Short mmCIF file of C-alpha atoms in Angstrom, two decimals:
data_model
loop_
_atom_site.label_atom_id
_atom_site.label_comp_id
_atom_site.label_asym_id
_atom_site.label_seq_id
_atom_site.Cartn_x
_atom_site.Cartn_y
_atom_site.Cartn_z
CA MET A 1 32.77 -12.71 -58.81
CA ALA A 2 30.62 -14.86 -56.18
CA GLU A 3 30.25 -13.47 -52.35
CA PRO A 4 32.35 -14.80 -49.76
CA LEU A 5 30.44 -17.28 -47.41
CA ARG A 6 29.59 -15.90 -44.20
CA PRO A 7 27.78 -17.54 -40.88
CA PHE A 8 24.30 -17.06 -39.91
CA ARG A 9 22.07 -18.61 -37.22
CA LEU A 10 18.88 -19.94 -38.53
CA ARG A 11 16.40 -21.66 -37.06
CA GLY A 12 12.03 -22.11 -38.21
CA TYR A 13 9.03 -21.23 -37.43
CA GLY A 14 7.73 -23.82 -35.26
CA GLY A 15 10.78 -23.95 -32.84
CA PRO A 16 13.42 -22.83 -30.96
CA GLN A 17 16.59 -24.73 -32.28
CA LYS A 18 18.85 -23.22 -34.39
CA PHE A 19 21.29 -24.04 -37.25
CA GLY A 20 24.53 -22.48 -38.58
CA VAL A 21 24.00 -22.02 -42.13
CA ALA A 22 27.10 -20.07 -43.98
CA ALA A 23 26.11 -18.37 -47.64
CA GLY A 24 27.29 -15.72 -49.88
CA SER A 25 23.86 -14.88 -50.78
CA LEU A 26 20.03 -14.46 -50.01
CA ARG A 27 19.13 -16.66 -52.67
CA GLY A 28 21.92 -19.46 -51.49
CA LEU A 29 20.96 -18.94 -47.47
CA LEU A 30 17.38 -19.68 -48.57
CA ARG A 31 17.75 -22.70 -50.58
CA LYS A 32 20.07 -24.29 -48.11
CA GLY A 33 17.57 -23.14 -45.05
CA CYS A 34 14.72 -24.79 -47.15
CA ARG A 35 16.85 -28.16 -47.84
CA LEU A 36 17.88 -28.23 -44.01
CA LEU A 37 14.05 -27.44 -42.55
CA GLN A 38 12.11 -29.37 -44.97
CA LEU A 39 10.18 -26.46 -46.78
CA PRO A 40 9.19 -25.62 -49.84
CA LEU A 41 11.62 -22.80 -52.06
CA PRO A 42 8.81 -21.24 -53.56
CA GLY A 43 6.80 -19.06 -51.03
CA SER A 44 9.23 -19.27 -48.28
CA ARG A 45 11.55 -16.01 -47.28
CA LEU A 46 13.70 -15.12 -44.37
CA CYS A 47 13.29 -12.37 -41.66
CA LEU A 48 15.31 -11.11 -38.97
CA TYR A 49 14.64 -12.93 -35.49
CA GLU A 50 14.78 -9.66 -33.73
CA ASP A 51 11.74 -7.77 -34.90
CA GLY A 52 10.67 -9.59 -38.23
CA THR A 53 11.66 -7.34 -41.08
CA GLU A 54 12.08 -9.43 -44.33
CA LEU A 55 15.42 -9.69 -46.40
CA THR A 56 15.88 -8.09 -49.18
CA GLU A 57 19.56 -9.20 -51.44
CA SER A 58 20.74 -5.62 -50.52
CA PHE A 59 19.40 -5.98 -46.96
CA PHE A 60 21.27 -9.18 -46.71
CA LEU A 61 24.61 -8.04 -47.77
CA THR A 62 24.83 -5.35 -44.83
CA LEU A 63 24.15 -8.18 -41.92
CA PRO A 64 26.62 -8.87 -39.81
CA PRO A 65 27.82 -12.42 -39.33
CA GLN A 66 25.94 -14.96 -37.00
CA THR A 67 22.82 -12.56 -37.14
CA GLU A 68 20.17 -14.81 -35.85
CA LEU A 69 17.34 -15.35 -38.95
CA VAL A 70 14.09 -17.19 -38.76
CA LEU A 71 12.94 -18.93 -42.14
CA LEU A 72 9.08 -18.62 -43.04
CA GLY A 73 7.27 -21.29 -44.91
CA PRO A 74 4.07 -20.19 -47.12
CA GLY A 75 1.68 -18.21 -45.41
CA GLU A 76 3.67 -18.26 -42.14
CA SER A 77 4.62 -14.88 -40.35
CA TRP A 78 6.60 -13.51 -37.67
CA ARG A 79 6.75 -10.21 -35.91
CA GLY A 80 9.73 -10.50 -34.01
CA CYS A 81 10.54 -12.32 -30.22
CA ALA A 82 7.07 -11.16 -29.48
CA SER A 83 5.95 -14.18 -31.66
CA ASP A 84 7.52 -16.56 -29.41
CA ILE A 85 6.36 -15.05 -26.44
CA GLU A 86 2.71 -15.22 -28.06
CA ARG A 87 3.46 -18.65 -29.06
CA LEU A 88 4.70 -19.56 -25.31
CA LEU A 89 1.93 -18.06 -23.64
CA ALA A 90 -0.64 -19.97 -26.09
CA ALA A 91 1.09 -23.32 -24.97
CA PHE A 92 1.13 -21.98 -21.11
CA CYS A 93 -2.22 -23.45 -19.77
CA SER A 94 -1.63 -26.81 -20.89
CA GLN A 95 2.26 -27.26 -21.06
CA GLN A 96 3.48 -24.90 -18.14
CA ASP A 97 6.74 -26.72 -17.69
CA ALA A 98 7.20 -27.37 -21.62
CA VAL A 99 6.96 -23.64 -22.23
CA VAL A 100 9.09 -22.56 -19.10
CA GLU A 101 12.04 -25.14 -20.75
CA ALA A 102 11.27 -23.65 -23.87
CA ALA A 103 11.85 -19.93 -22.25
CA ARG A 104 15.32 -21.47 -20.92
CA ARG A 105 15.97 -22.97 -24.01
CA LEU A 106 15.77 -19.44 -26.29
CA LEU A 107 18.02 -18.21 -23.45
CA THR A 108 21.15 -20.05 -24.43
CA ASP A 109 23.93 -17.71 -26.38
CA GLU A 110 21.15 -15.02 -26.07
CA ARG A 111 23.45 -11.73 -26.70
CA ALA A 112 20.68 -9.15 -26.10
CA PRO A 113 20.33 -8.09 -22.72
CA HIS A 114 16.77 -6.72 -23.08
CA ARG A 115 15.70 -9.70 -24.68
CA GLN A 116 17.71 -11.66 -22.01
CA LYS A 117 15.44 -9.86 -19.40
CA LEU A 118 12.06 -10.37 -21.15
CA LEU A 119 12.70 -14.04 -20.86
CA ALA A 120 14.30 -14.16 -17.31
CA ASP A 121 11.12 -12.23 -16.28
CA LEU A 122 8.83 -14.66 -18.23
CA ILE A 123 10.35 -17.90 -16.67
CA HIS A 124 10.06 -16.48 -13.52
CA ASN A 125 6.50 -15.55 -13.93
CA LEU A 126 5.36 -18.86 -15.94
CA SER A 127 6.88 -20.91 -12.86
CA GLU A 128 4.43 -18.89 -10.84
CA ASN A 129 1.63 -21.45 -8.97
CA ILE A 130 -0.15 -19.09 -7.06
CA LEU A 131 -3.38 -20.99 -6.72
CA ALA A 132 -1.58 -24.08 -4.98
CA GLU A 133 -1.69 -24.28 -1.51
CA ASP A 134 -1.22 -27.48 -0.57
CA LYS A 135 2.71 -29.25 -0.70
CA GLU A 136 1.41 -31.89 -2.65
CA ASP A 137 0.45 -29.53 -5.60
CA ASP A 138 3.27 -27.05 -5.49
CA LYS A 139 6.42 -29.70 -3.86
CA LYS A 140 8.91 -26.88 -5.13
CA TRP A 141 7.43 -24.03 -3.44
CA PHE A 142 8.02 -26.17 0.06
CA GLU A 143 11.98 -27.06 -0.70
CA GLY A 144 14.30 -26.30 2.00
CA LEU A 145 11.38 -25.81 4.45
CA GLU A 146 10.74 -28.34 7.97
CA PRO A 147 8.43 -31.17 6.62
CA ARG A 148 5.98 -29.76 9.36
CA PHE A 149 4.50 -27.22 6.92
CA LYS A 150 1.60 -29.08 4.81
CA ASN A 151 0.25 -25.77 2.96
CA LYS A 152 1.43 -22.27 2.26
CA SER A 153 -0.81 -20.24 4.74
CA SER A 154 0.83 -22.44 7.78
CA TYR A 155 4.44 -21.47 6.60
CA LEU A 156 3.28 -17.44 6.34
CA ARG A 157 1.43 -17.50 9.59
CA HIS A 158 4.85 -19.12 11.17
CA SER A 159 6.59 -16.74 9.75
CA CYS A 160 4.44 -13.89 10.57
CA GLU A 161 4.14 -15.39 14.29
CA SER A 162 7.99 -15.40 14.55
CA ARG A 163 7.99 -11.38 13.98
CA MET A 164 5.26 -11.25 16.76
CA ARG A 165 7.04 -13.08 19.10
CA GLY A 166 10.07 -11.40 18.50
CA TYR A 167 8.69 -8.38 19.26
CA MET A 168 7.10 -9.75 22.30
CA ARG A 169 10.83 -10.94 23.68
CA GLU A 170 11.83 -7.15 23.01
CA VAL A 171 9.52 -5.68 25.02
CA SER A 172 9.56 -8.36 27.70
CA GLY A 173 13.54 -8.03 27.43
CA PHE A 174 13.16 -4.06 28.53
CA ILE A 175 12.36 -5.05 31.62
CA SER A 176 15.76 -4.25 32.74
CA ASN A 177 15.83 -0.59 31.77
CA VAL A 178 12.20 0.09 33.93
CA HIS A 179 12.31 1.69 37.26
CA PRO A 180 12.74 -0.99 39.90
CA ALA A 181 9.72 0.42 41.74
CA ALA A 182 7.65 -0.39 38.34
CA ARG A 183 8.59 -3.50 37.39
CA ASP A 184 6.03 -5.80 38.68
CA ALA A 185 3.26 -3.63 37.34
CA TYR A 186 5.71 -3.28 33.82
CA ARG A 187 5.93 -7.12 33.81
CA GLY A 188 1.95 -7.57 34.21
CA ILE A 189 1.33 -5.13 31.46
CA VAL A 190 3.87 -7.53 29.46
CA ASP A 191 1.44 -10.56 30.33
CA LEU A 192 -1.72 -8.96 29.42
CA MET A 193 -0.18 -8.18 25.92
CA ALA A 194 1.06 -11.62 25.76
CA ASP A 195 -2.33 -13.39 26.57
CA LYS A 196 -4.28 -10.88 24.04
CA LEU A 197 -1.83 -12.03 21.06
CA LYS A 198 -1.97 -15.96 22.27
CA SER A 199 -5.95 -15.35 21.69
CA VAL A 200 -5.03 -14.10 18.47
CA LYS A 201 -2.94 -16.65 17.13
CA TYR A 202 0.10 -13.80 17.02
CA ASN A 203 -1.51 -11.79 14.35
CA GLY A 204 -0.81 -14.54 11.57
CA CYS A 205 -4.41 -14.12 9.95
CA TYR A 206 -2.62 -11.22 8.63
CA PHE A 207 -0.59 -13.63 6.32
CA ASP A 208 -3.29 -15.70 5.74
CA ARG A 209 -5.26 -15.82 2.51
CA ARG A 210 -7.83 -17.93 3.52
CA GLU A 211 -9.22 -15.19 6.17
CA GLU A 212 -10.04 -12.98 3.57
CA GLU A 213 -11.63 -10.27 5.85
CA GLU A 214 -8.51 -10.20 8.27
CA ALA A 215 -6.17 -10.14 5.37
CA ALA A 216 -7.51 -7.72 3.28
CA ARG A 217 -5.74 -5.20 4.70
CA LEU A 218 -2.37 -6.42 3.34
CA CYS A 219 -3.42 -8.46 0.47
CA THR A 220 -5.93 -9.63 -1.86
CA ALA A 221 -7.45 -13.38 -1.63
CA GLU A 222 -5.31 -14.44 -4.09
CA GLY A 223 -2.09 -13.34 -2.29
CA TRP A 224 -0.82 -9.93 -3.58
CA PHE A 225 1.10 -7.70 -1.26
CA SER A 226 2.26 -4.36 -2.02
CA CYS A 227 5.19 -2.49 -0.30
CA GLN A 228 3.27 0.70 1.69
CA GLY A 229 5.97 2.65 1.37
CA PRO A 230 8.66 4.82 3.71
CA PHE A 231 7.05 5.89 7.02
CA ASP A 232 7.26 9.40 5.65
CA LYS A 233 5.47 8.61 2.35
CA ASP A 234 2.20 8.02 1.21
CA ASP A 235 2.76 5.22 -1.58
CA CYS A 236 6.08 3.39 -2.13
CA PRO A 237 8.04 5.24 -4.99
CA CYS A 238 9.14 1.91 -6.95
CA LYS A 239 5.79 0.31 -6.59
CA HIS A 240 6.89 -2.87 -5.35
CA SER A 241 4.65 -5.87 -5.08
CA ILE A 242 5.23 -9.62 -4.78
CA ASN A 243 2.98 -12.70 -4.44
CA PRO A 244 5.28 -15.19 -2.28
CA TYR A 245 2.50 -17.76 -2.54
CA SER A 246 3.91 -18.15 -6.05
CA ASN A 247 6.88 -19.72 -6.45
CA ARG A 248 10.14 -20.70 -3.90
CA GLU A 249 11.96 -17.59 -5.17
CA SER A 250 9.19 -15.23 -4.64
CA ARG A 251 8.70 -17.02 -1.29
CA ILE A 252 12.65 -16.45 -0.23
CA LEU A 253 12.66 -12.73 -1.50
CA PHE A 254 9.51 -11.77 0.65
CA SER A 255 11.52 -13.15 3.76
CA THR A 256 13.38 -10.00 3.09
CA TRP A 257 10.36 -7.68 3.33
CA ASN A 258 9.82 -5.98 6.81
CA LEU A 259 7.03 -4.73 8.99
CA ASP A 260 8.08 -1.13 9.86
CA HIS A 261 7.03 0.67 12.77
CA ILE A 262 5.55 3.84 12.00
CA ILE A 263 6.02 4.57 15.56
CA GLU A 264 9.39 3.35 16.48
CA LYS A 265 9.00 0.32 18.59
CA LYS A 266 12.86 0.81 20.37
CA ARG A 267 12.99 4.21 20.04
CA ALA A 268 9.32 5.60 21.05
CA VAL A 269 6.84 3.04 21.76
CA VAL A 270 8.63 0.55 24.40
CA PRO A 271 10.67 3.85 26.56
CA GLU A 272 7.22 5.53 26.60
CA LEU A 273 5.23 2.74 27.95
CA ALA A 274 8.38 2.06 30.92
CA GLU A 275 7.93 5.77 31.62
CA ALA A 276 4.11 5.58 31.77
CA VAL A 277 4.35 2.61 33.97
CA LYS A 278 7.08 4.77 36.47
CA THR A 279 4.83 7.83 36.49
CA ARG A 280 1.63 6.52 36.43
CA ASP A 281 0.58 8.04 39.98
CA GLY A 282 -2.50 5.82 40.21
CA ARG A 283 -3.80 6.22 37.11
CA GLU A 284 -4.09 3.21 34.75
CA VAL A 285 -1.97 2.84 31.89
CA ASN A 286 -4.15 2.10 28.42
CA TRP A 287 -2.18 -1.13 27.66
CA GLU A 288 -4.25 -1.69 24.59
CA TYR A 289 -2.95 1.41 23.04
CA PHE A 290 0.90 0.37 23.18
CA TYR A 291 -0.43 -3.28 22.34
CA GLN A 292 -1.83 -1.51 18.68
CA LEU A 293 1.73 0.24 18.51
CA LEU A 294 3.64 -2.85 19.06
CA PHE A 295 1.54 -5.62 17.02
CA THR A 296 -1.35 -4.66 15.04
CA LEU A 297 -1.08 -2.56 11.28
CA ASP A 298 -2.41 0.42 13.18
CA ASN A 299 1.14 1.21 13.41
CA LEU A 300 2.98 -1.53 11.23
CA LYS A 301 3.69 -1.28 7.19
CA LEU A 302 4.53 -3.93 5.39
CA VAL A 303 7.53 -2.13 2.99
CA HIS A 304 10.24 -3.87 0.81
CA ILE A 305 13.45 -3.72 2.53
CA ALA A 306 14.67 -0.88 0.67
CA CYS A 307 11.84 1.10 1.68
CA HIS A 308 12.79 0.17 4.99
CA LYS A 309 13.83 3.94 6.76
CA LYS A 310 16.37 2.68 9.38
CA THR A 311 16.95 6.60 10.30
CA ASN A 312 15.10 7.94 13.63
CA HIS A 313 11.15 8.77 12.49
CA ASN A 314 10.74 11.69 14.77
CA LEU A 315 7.36 10.29 15.85
CA SER A 316 5.82 9.79 19.25
CA CYS A 317 3.06 7.99 21.18
CA ASP A 318 -0.21 10.12 21.60
CA LYS A 319 0.24 11.49 24.74
CA THR A 320 -3.77 11.76 25.52
CA ARG A 321 -3.89 8.13 24.95
CA ILE A 322 -1.03 6.58 27.62
CA TYR A 323 -3.79 6.73 30.30
CA ARG A 324 -6.98 5.79 30.75
CA LYS A 325 -9.50 6.59 33.68
CA ARG A 326 -10.47 3.84 35.82
CA LYS A 327 -13.96 2.25 35.70
CA GLN A 328 -15.78 3.33 38.67
CA THR A 329 -18.72 1.25 40.10
CA HIS A 330 -21.56 2.98 41.62
CA GLU A 331 -23.25 1.39 44.54
CA ILE A 332 -26.88 1.39 44.74
CA SER A 333 -28.65 2.91 47.88
#
């Protein structure tokens, strides 16, 4: 008695296209597949797409309907879905767009969640264009941005500058909380900080891969940034890393990362500065120390949003550095 026909999804070694084929036996399926894909029957064989296991007649009878199979011709081999990835990577250098499209087609009707994630990650990584800097070389990266940005570094510098300007506005806006008698002195320090920020272009070089010496403390010349972890830990527990230069999705995701003040800006640094100005009693406030805490990597960590702890850090300014000795002038007799 003939076995009832069961449907399978069949594909050849050379491409991602799948065909529906029904058969009641391994021999029948092999014969139909060879006819469909124009392969010689002698030397051809069938295996599982998932892991490359070669089919026998008894194994074939245990397969559920719609199992995905690969038909191999003489001399061809299949090591599971990893073979697809190897083939894609081999073509990557010369046919990047075609590789991404092929990976997307593989995801069609895909039912294995682990394989789906692998292919989705592959698509994301193959969409990268890390080395491109100018708009003309990676137009997709600039989608949604203002036309004035002509290269990647200019946009990331702008983003950093915007953050620093925001910090400066917070420091300046705190003046209403300063004792009236100390407001002029506080305003003078704010002006000094603003001038220094302008002179260093609002520290935008921290996010400019062309300024390698300045950027080295946060990233490599290629543009990789690593999460520096919560304020109270040495390392990021999740090992977050990102390259905002790679593709549009990474650029957008990077905008959610934070610069976290280790000694907190609102709870500690700015109130301490206001108090120092109020109680200076003839002493000179060490405004450059406060500038370091507010605007430089001496007190800033780049962190993934999940590692940005909003709770009180319970850290305070160094009391020995709040004031500095006035420079003395000596008359020569």
